[in-house]
Coordinates of C-alpha atoms and ligand atoms in Angstrom, one line a residue:
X1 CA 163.8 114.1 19.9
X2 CA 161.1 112.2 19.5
X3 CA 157.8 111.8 22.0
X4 CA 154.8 109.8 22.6
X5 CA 151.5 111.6 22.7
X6 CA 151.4 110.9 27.0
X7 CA 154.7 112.3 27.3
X8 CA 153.2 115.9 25.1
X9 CA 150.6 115.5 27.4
X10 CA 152.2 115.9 30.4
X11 CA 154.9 118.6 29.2
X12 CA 151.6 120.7 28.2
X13 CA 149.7 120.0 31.6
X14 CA 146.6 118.6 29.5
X15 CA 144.9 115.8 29.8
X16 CA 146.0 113.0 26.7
X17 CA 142.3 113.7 25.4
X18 CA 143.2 116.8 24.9
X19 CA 146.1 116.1 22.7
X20 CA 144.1 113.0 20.9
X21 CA 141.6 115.6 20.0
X22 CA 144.0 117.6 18.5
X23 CA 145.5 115.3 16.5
X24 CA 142.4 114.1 15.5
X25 CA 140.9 117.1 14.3
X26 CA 144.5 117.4 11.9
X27 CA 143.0 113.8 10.1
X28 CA 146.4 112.2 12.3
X29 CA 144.7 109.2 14.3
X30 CA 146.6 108.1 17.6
X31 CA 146.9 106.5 20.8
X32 CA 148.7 107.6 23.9
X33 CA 151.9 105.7 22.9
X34 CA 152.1 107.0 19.7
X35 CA 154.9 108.9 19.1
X36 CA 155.2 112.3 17.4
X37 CA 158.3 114.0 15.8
X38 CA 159.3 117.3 16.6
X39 CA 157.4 119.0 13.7
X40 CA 153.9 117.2 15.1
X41 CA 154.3 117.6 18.8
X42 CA 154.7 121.7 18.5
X43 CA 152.1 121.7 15.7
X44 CA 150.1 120.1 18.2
X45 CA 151.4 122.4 21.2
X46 CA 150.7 125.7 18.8
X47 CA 147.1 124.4 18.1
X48 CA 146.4 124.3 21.9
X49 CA 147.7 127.6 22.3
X50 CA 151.2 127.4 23.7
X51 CA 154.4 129.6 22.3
X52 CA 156.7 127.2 20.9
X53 CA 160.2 127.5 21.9
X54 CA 163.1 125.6 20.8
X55 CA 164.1 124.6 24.6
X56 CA 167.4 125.1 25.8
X57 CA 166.3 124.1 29.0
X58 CA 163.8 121.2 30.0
X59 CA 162.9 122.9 33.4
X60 CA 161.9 126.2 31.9
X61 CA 160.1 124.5 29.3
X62 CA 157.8 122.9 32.1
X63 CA 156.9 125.7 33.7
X64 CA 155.7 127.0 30.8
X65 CA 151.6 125.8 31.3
X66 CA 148.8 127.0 30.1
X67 CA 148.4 129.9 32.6
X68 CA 152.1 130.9 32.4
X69 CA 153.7 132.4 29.8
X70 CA 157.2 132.1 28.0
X71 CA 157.1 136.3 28.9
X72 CA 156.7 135.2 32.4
X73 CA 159.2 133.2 33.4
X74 CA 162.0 136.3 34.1
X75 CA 159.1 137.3 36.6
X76 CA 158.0 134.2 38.8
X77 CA 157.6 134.4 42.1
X78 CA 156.0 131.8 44.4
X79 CA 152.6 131.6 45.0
X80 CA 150.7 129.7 47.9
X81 CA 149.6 126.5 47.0
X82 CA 145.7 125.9 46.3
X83 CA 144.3 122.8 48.1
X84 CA 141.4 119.9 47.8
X85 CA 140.0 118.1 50.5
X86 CA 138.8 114.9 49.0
X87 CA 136.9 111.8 50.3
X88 CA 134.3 109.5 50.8
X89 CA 130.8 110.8 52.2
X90 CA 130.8 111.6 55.8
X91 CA 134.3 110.7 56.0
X92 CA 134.8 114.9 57.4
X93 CA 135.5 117.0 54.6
X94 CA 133.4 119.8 55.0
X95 CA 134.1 119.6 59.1
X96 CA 137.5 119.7 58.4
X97 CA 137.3 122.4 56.0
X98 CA 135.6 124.6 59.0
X99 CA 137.6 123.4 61.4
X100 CA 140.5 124.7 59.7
X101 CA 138.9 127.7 58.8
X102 CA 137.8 128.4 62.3
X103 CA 141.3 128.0 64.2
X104 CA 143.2 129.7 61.5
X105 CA 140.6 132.5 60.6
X106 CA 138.1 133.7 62.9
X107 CA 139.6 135.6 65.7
X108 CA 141.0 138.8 65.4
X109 CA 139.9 139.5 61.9
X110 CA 138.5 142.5 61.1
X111 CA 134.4 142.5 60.2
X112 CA 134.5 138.5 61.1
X113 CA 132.4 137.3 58.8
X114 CA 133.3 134.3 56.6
X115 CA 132.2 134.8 52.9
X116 CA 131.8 132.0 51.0
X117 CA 132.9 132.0 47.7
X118 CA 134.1 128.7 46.9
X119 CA 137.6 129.1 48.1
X120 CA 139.6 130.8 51.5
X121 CA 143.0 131.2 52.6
X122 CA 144.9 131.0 55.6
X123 CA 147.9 132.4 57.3
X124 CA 150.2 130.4 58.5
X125 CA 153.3 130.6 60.5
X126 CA 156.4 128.5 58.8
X127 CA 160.4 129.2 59.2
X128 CA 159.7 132.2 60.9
X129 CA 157.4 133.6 58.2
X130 CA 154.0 133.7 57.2
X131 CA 152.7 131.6 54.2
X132 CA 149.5 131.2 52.8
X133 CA 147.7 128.2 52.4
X134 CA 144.3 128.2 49.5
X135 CA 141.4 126.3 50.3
X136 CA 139.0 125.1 47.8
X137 CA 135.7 124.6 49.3
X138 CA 133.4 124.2 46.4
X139 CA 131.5 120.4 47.4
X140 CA 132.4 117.1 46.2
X141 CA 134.7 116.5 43.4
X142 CA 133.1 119.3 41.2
X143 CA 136.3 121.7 41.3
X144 CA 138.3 119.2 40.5
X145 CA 136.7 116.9 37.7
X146 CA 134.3 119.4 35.9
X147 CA 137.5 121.8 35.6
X148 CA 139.8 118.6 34.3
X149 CA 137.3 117.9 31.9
X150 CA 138.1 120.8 29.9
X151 CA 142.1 120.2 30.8
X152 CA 142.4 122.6 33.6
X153 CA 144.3 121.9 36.7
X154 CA 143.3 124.1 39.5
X155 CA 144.1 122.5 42.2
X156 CA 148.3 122.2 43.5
X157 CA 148.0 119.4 46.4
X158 CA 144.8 116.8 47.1
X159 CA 143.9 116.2 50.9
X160 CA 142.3 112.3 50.9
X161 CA 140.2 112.3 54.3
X162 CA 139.6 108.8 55.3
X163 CA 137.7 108.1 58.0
X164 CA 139.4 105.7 60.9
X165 CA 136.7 103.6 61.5
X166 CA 135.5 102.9 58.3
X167 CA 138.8 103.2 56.3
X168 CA 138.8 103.4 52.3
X169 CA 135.3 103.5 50.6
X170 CA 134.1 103.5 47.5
X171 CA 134.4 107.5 47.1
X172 CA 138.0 107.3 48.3
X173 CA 139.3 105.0 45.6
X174 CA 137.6 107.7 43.2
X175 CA 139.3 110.5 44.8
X176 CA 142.7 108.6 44.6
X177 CA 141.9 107.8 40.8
X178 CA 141.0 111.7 40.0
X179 CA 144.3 112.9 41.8
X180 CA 146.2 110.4 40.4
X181 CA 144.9 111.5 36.4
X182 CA 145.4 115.0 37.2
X183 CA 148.8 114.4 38.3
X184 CA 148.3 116.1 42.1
X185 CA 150.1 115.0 44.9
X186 CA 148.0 113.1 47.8
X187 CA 148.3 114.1 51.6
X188 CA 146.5 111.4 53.7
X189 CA 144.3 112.9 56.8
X190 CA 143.2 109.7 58.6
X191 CA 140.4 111.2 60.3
X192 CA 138.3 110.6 63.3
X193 CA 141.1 109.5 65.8
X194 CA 139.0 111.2 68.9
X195 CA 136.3 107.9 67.8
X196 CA 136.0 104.5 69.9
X197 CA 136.3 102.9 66.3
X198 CA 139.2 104.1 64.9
X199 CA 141.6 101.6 63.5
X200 CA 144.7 103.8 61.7
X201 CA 146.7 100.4 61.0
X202 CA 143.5 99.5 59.3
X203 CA 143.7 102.2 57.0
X204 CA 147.2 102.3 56.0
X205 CA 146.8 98.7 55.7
X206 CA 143.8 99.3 52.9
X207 CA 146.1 102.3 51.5
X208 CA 149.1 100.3 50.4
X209 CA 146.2 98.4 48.1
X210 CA 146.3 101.6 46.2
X211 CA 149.8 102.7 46.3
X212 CA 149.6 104.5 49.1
X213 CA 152.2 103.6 51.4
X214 CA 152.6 105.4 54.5
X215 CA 156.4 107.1 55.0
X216 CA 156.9 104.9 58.8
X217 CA 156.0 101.7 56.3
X218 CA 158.9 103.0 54.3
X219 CA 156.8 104.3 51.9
X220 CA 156.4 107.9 50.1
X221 CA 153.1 109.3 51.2
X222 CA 152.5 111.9 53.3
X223 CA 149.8 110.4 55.9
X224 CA 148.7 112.6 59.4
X225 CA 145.8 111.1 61.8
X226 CA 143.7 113.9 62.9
X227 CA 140.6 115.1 64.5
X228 CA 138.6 117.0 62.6
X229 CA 135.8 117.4 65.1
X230 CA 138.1 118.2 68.1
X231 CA 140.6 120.3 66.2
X232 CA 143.0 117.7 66.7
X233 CA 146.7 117.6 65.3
X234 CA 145.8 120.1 62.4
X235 CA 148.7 122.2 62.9
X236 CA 150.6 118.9 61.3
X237 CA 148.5 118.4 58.7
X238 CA 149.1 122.2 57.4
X239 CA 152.8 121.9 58.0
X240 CA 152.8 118.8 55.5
X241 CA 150.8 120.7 53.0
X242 CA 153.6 123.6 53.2
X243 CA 156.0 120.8 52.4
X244 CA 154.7 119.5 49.8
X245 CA 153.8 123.2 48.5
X246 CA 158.0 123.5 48.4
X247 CA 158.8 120.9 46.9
X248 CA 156.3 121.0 44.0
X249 CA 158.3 124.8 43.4
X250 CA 154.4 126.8 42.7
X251 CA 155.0 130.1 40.7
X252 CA 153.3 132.8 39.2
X253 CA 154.0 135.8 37.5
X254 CA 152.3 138.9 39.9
X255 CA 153.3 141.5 37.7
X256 CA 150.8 141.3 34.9
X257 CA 147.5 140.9 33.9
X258 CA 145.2 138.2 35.6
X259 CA 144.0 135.1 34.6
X260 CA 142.8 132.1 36.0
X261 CA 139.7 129.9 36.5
X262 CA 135.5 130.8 37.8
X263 CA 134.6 128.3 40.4
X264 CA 131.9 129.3 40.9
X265 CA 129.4 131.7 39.7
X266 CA 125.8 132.5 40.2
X267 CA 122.8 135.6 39.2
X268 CA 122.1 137.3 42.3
X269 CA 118.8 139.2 42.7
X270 CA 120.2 142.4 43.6
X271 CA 123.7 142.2 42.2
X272 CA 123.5 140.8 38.8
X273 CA 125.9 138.4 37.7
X274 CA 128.4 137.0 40.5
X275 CA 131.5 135.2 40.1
X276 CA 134.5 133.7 42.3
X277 CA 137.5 133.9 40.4
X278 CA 140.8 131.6 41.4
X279 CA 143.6 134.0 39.9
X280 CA 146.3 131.0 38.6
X281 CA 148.4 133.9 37.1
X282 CA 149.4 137.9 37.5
X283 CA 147.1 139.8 39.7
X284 CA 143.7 141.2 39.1
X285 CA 142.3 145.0 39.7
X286 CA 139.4 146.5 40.3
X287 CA 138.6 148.6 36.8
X288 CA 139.8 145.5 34.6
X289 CA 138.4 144.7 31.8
X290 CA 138.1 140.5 31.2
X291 CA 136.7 138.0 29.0
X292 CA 135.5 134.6 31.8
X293 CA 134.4 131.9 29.1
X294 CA 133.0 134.0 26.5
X295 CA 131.2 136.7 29.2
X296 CA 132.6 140.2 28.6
X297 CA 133.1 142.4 32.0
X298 CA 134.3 145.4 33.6
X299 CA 135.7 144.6 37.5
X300 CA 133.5 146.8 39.6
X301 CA 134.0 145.5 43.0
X302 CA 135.8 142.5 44.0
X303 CA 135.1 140.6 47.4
X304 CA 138.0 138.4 49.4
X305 CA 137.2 135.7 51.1
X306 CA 136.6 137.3 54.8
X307 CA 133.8 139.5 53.2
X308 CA 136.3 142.9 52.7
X309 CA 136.1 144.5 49.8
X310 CA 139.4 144.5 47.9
X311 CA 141.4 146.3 45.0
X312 CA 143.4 143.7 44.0
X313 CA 144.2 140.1 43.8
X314 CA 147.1 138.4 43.2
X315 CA 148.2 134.4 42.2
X316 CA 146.5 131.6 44.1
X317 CA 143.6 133.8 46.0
X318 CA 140.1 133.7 45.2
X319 CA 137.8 136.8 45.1
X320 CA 134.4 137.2 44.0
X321 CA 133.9 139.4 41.4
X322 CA 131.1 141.9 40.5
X323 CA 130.7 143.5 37.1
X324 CA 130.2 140.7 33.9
X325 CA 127.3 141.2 31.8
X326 CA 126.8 137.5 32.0
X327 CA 126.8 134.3 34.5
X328 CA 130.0 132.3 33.0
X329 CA 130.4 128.6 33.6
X330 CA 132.0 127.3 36.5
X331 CA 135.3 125.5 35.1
X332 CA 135.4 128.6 32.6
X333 CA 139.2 130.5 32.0
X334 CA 139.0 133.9 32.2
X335 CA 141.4 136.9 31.3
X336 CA 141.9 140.8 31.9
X337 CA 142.6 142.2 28.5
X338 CA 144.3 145.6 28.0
X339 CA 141.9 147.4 26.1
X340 CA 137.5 147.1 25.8
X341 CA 138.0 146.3 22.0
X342 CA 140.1 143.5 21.9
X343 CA 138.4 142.0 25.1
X344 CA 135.1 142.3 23.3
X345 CA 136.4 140.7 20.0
X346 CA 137.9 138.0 21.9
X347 CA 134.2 137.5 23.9
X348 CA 133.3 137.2 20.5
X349 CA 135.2 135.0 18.8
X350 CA 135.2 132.3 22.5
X351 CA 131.4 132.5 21.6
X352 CA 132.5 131.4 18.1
X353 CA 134.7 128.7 19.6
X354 CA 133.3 127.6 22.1
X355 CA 130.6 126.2 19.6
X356 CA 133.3 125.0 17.8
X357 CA 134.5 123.0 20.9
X358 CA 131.3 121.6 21.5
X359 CA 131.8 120.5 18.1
X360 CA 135.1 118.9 18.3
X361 CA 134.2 117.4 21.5
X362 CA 131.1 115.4 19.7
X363 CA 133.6 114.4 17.1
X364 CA 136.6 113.2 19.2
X365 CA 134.2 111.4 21.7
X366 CA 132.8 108.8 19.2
X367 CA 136.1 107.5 19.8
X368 CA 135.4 106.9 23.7
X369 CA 133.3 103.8 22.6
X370 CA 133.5 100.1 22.4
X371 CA 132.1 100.1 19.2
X372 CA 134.8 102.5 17.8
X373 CA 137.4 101.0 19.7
X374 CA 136.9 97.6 18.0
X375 CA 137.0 99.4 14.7
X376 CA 140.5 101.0 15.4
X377 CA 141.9 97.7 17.0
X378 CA 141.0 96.0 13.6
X379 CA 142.9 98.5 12.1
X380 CA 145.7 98.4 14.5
X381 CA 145.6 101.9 15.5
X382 CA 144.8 101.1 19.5
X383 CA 146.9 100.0 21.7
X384 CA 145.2 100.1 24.8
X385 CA 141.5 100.0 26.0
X386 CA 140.6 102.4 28.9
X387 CA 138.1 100.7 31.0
X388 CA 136.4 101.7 34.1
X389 CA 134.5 98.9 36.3
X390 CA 131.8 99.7 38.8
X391 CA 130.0 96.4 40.3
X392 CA 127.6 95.4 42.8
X393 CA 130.0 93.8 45.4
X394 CA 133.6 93.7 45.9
X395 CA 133.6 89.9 45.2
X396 CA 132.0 90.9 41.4
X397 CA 134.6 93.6 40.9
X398 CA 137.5 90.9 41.8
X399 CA 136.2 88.6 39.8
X400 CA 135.8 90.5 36.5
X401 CA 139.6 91.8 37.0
X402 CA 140.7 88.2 37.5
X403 CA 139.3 87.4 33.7
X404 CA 140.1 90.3 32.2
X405 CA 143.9 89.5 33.8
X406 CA 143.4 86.2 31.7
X407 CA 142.4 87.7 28.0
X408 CA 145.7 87.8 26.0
X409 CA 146.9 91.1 25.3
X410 CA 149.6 90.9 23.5
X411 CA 148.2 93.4 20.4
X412 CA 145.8 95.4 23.0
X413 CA 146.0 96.1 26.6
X414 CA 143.4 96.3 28.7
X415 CA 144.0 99.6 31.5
X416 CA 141.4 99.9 34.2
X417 CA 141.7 103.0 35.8
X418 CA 139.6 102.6 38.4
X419 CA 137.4 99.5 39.9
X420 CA 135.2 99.6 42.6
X421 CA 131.5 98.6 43.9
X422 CA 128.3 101.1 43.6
X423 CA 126.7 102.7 41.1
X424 CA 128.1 104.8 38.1
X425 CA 128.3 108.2 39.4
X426 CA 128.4 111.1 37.0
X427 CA 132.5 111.8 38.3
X428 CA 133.0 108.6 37.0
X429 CA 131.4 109.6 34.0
X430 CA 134.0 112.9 33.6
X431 CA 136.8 110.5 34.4
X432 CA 136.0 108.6 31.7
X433 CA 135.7 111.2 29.1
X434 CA 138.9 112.8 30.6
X435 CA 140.9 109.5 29.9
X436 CA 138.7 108.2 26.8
X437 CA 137.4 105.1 29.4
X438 CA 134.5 102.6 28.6
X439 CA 132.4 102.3 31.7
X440 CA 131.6 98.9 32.3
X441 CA 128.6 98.1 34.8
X442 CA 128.2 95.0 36.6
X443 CA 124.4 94.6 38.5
X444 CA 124.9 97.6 39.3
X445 CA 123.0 101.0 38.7
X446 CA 123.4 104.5 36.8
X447 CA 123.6 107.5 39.7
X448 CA 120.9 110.3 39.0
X449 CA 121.9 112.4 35.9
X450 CA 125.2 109.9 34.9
X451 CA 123.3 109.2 31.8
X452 CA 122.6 112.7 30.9
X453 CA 126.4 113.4 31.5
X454 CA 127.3 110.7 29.3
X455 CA 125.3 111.8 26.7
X456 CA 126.3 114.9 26.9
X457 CA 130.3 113.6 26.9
X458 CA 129.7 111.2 24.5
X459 CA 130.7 108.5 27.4
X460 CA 130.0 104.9 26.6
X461 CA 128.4 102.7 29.6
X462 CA 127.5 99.1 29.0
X463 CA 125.7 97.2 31.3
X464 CA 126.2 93.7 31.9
X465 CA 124.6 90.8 34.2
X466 CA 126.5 88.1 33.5
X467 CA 130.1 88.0 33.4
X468 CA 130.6 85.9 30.0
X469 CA 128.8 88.4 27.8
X470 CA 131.0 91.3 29.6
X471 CA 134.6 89.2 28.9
X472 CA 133.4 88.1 25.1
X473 CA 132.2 91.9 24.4
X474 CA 135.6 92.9 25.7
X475 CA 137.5 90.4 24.1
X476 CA 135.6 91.0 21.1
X477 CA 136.7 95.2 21.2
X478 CA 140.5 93.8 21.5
X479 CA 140.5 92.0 18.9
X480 CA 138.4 94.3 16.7
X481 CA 135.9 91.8 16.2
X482 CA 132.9 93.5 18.2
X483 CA 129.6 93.4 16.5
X484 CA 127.9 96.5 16.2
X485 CA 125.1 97.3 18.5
X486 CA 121.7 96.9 16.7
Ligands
GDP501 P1 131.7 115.0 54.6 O1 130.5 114.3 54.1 O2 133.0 114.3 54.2 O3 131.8 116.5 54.4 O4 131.6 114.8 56.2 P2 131.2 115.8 57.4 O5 132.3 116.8 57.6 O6 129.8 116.3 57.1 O7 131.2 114.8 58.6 C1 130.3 113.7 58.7 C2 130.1 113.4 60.2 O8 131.3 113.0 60.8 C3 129.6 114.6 61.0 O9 128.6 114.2 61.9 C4 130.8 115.1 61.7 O10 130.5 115.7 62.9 C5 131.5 113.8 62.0 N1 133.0 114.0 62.1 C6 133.8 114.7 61.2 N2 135.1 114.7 61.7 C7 135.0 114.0 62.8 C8 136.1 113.7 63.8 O11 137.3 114.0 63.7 N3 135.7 113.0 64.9 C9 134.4 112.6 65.1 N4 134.1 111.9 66.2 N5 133.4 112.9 64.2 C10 133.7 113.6 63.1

């Protein structure tokens, strides 16, 4: 049977770039609709690295991802589920994060001392056993856009913290949009219920403008008010994350050689090169040998979160890992091999691809422009331009979607993905070049270092101060009639 390229793209787990790219690269040009026969879509799936199979059963084919193999799939065995907190500044992420981390972690442990190495775990109490929940901690949105960038999920379930008396923000409506694109599911924490302020109608009223509709308004999502400060109704918010962990069904093979993701990773003065790994499959020993990226190395000690010193890890927990001969890239894969030769010859040859990457990235990211976009809509390749819309004031932003709601689009439709006032941050800047979006500015600003990032992703931001210009330049792109830029 046939399927469109955003269908291959969501069997595989990889962003629709991903499979463009591919594509692409073969001289085959497409859009997300597009649909591929048979022959293409596991041409497409073997170029990305995945064991074809001729499926004789859709479920097994989906849990075959990019971190679990067709070998693995006599072997799984649930794994914890690895969790985001997300939000808007100040809203109480990182107080929440340590909140939870001090009522479910501190007493009674041996030594006592958090580490941090960009991710913890707790125990948890649920049907009479204990279950483990993984917290990423790594600031902001870097775990999760940096690492989707390069078509890697890391991350199982999305905590959106919004604060009760000052509801959704700018920052929240990105949060929602990056969950959303990586397909994770979203657990509301309306925070700051202990606060004189706090208005939780308010917020599940602003919500439902984003599709999130509270389960008591008859809706599906998963929202819990809580006090991060006070410690308040946290207990609920973990049970709801072990719900959700059940019902998305997490496995991993334990029973064979690591791999997984670096979040983080750092040269320390007296220890050399230090990494955290997030192990997304088998388990990882001391006395491995790995590739992480294209960095060679030799487990020599590896660190749990709660400071011990471990000899192994297994799916879902994050360790720290001494022992590469290099600093890898946070967002980097990495891999225990069996044997020093291969690993080194496959160090070798990621170096060799990973130029080769950069490469294809440069190619496939001329499409991501307006420019290009109007070319391929005059040839009637396009179907759809991705747009994202950052404006001065909310009144702009409504506006501009009003008249874009007016151009006909009856050969090209116009997505925007995400909308919202403030300046163009450099996560909007990996969303875009995660969905192939045009950023489109409105008075508004660039954030420190978004230009460098778009650069650097081949992103295309276009500034505008009066709305005509930015409708007829639009317009213009749709019907492949844009003049180049001189
Ligand atoms: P982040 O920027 O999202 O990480 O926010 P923080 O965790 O740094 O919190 C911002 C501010 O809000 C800090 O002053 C916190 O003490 C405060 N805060 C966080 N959670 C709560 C809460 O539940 N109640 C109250 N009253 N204040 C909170």
């Amino acid at each position: 049977t046939d399927l469109t390229v955003q269908e291959l793209a969501l069997e595989l787990k990889l962003p629709e770039t991903e499979v463009i790219k591919t594509l692409f690269i073969k001289g085959i040009a497409a859009n997300i609709n597009q649909t591929l026969d048979i022959e293409t879509a596991e041409m497409v799936a073997q170029e990305l690295g995945y064991e074809v199979e001729t499926v004789e059963e859709e479920s097994m084919a989906r849990k075959v991802t990019e971190m679990i193999d067709v070998e693995d799939l006599e072997n799984l065995q649930r794994r914890p589920p690895v969790v985001t907190i997300m939000g808007h500044v100040d809203h109480g992420k990182t107080t929440l994060l340590d909140s939870i981390r001090e009522t479910k972690v501190a007493q009674g442990e041996a030594g006592g001392i958090t580490q941090h190495i960009g991710a913890y775990h707790v125990d948890l109490t649920h049907n009479d056993e204990v279950q483990q929940v993984v917290f990423l901690d790594t600031p902001g949105h870097e775990a999760f856009t940096a690492m989707r960038a390069r078509g890697t999920r890391v991350t199982d379930i999305a905590i959106l913290v919004v604060a009760a008396d000052d509801g959704v923000r700018p920052q929240t409506v990105e949060a929602i949009s990056h969950a959303r694109a990586a397909k994770v599911p979203i657990i509301v924490a309306i925070n700051k219920i202990d606060k004189e302020g706090a208005q939780l109608d308010r917020v599940r009223q602003e919500l439902t403008e984003y599709e999130l509709v509270a389960e008591d308004w008859g809706g599906e999502t998963i929202m819990v008010p809580v006090s991060a400060l006070k410690g308040e109704n946290l207990d609920a918010l973990l049970e709801m994350v072990l719900l959700v962990a059940e019902v998305e069904d997490l496995h991993a093979n334990p029973n064979r050689p690591a791999k997984g993701t670096v979040i983080e990773a750092h040269l320390d003065k007296a220890r050399g090169p230090v990494a955290s790994f997030l192990i997304q499959n088998g388990t990882l020993k001391v006395g491995d040998t790995l590739v992480a990226g294209s960095v060679l190395g030799k487990v020599r000690a590896m660190i749990d979160d709660r400071g011990e010193r471990v000899q192994q890890a297994g799916p879902s927990f994050a360790v720290e890992v001494l022992g590469l001969s290099d600093v890898p890239a946070a967002g980097d894969e990495f891999e225990v091999f069996g044997d020093d030769k291969s690993a080194r010859s496959v160090a070798n040859d990621r170096s060799d691809q990973q130029r080769q990457t950069r490469l294809q990235q440069a190619m496939a990211s001329r499409r991501v422009s307006l420019n290009a976009f109007s070319d391929q809509a005059r040839e009637g390749e396009l179907k759809e331009l991705n747009l994202i819309l950052k404006a001065d004031v909310q009144g702009s932003v409504e506006a501009i979607l009003g008249s874009l709601g007016q151009l006909p689009q009856d050969e090209v439709q116009v997505r925007v993905l995400l909308s919202a006032p403030g300046e163009i941050s450099e996560t909007d800047v990996d969303l875009a070049a995660a969905s192939s979006a045009v950023i489109i500015g409105f008075n508004t600003s660039l954030a420190t270092g978004a230009r460098q990032a778009a650069d650097k992703a081949g992103v295309d931001i276009r500034e505008y101060s009066i709305i005509y210009n930015l409708l007829e330049d639009i317009e213009g792109a749709m019907e492949g009639l844009l003049e180049p830029e001189l």
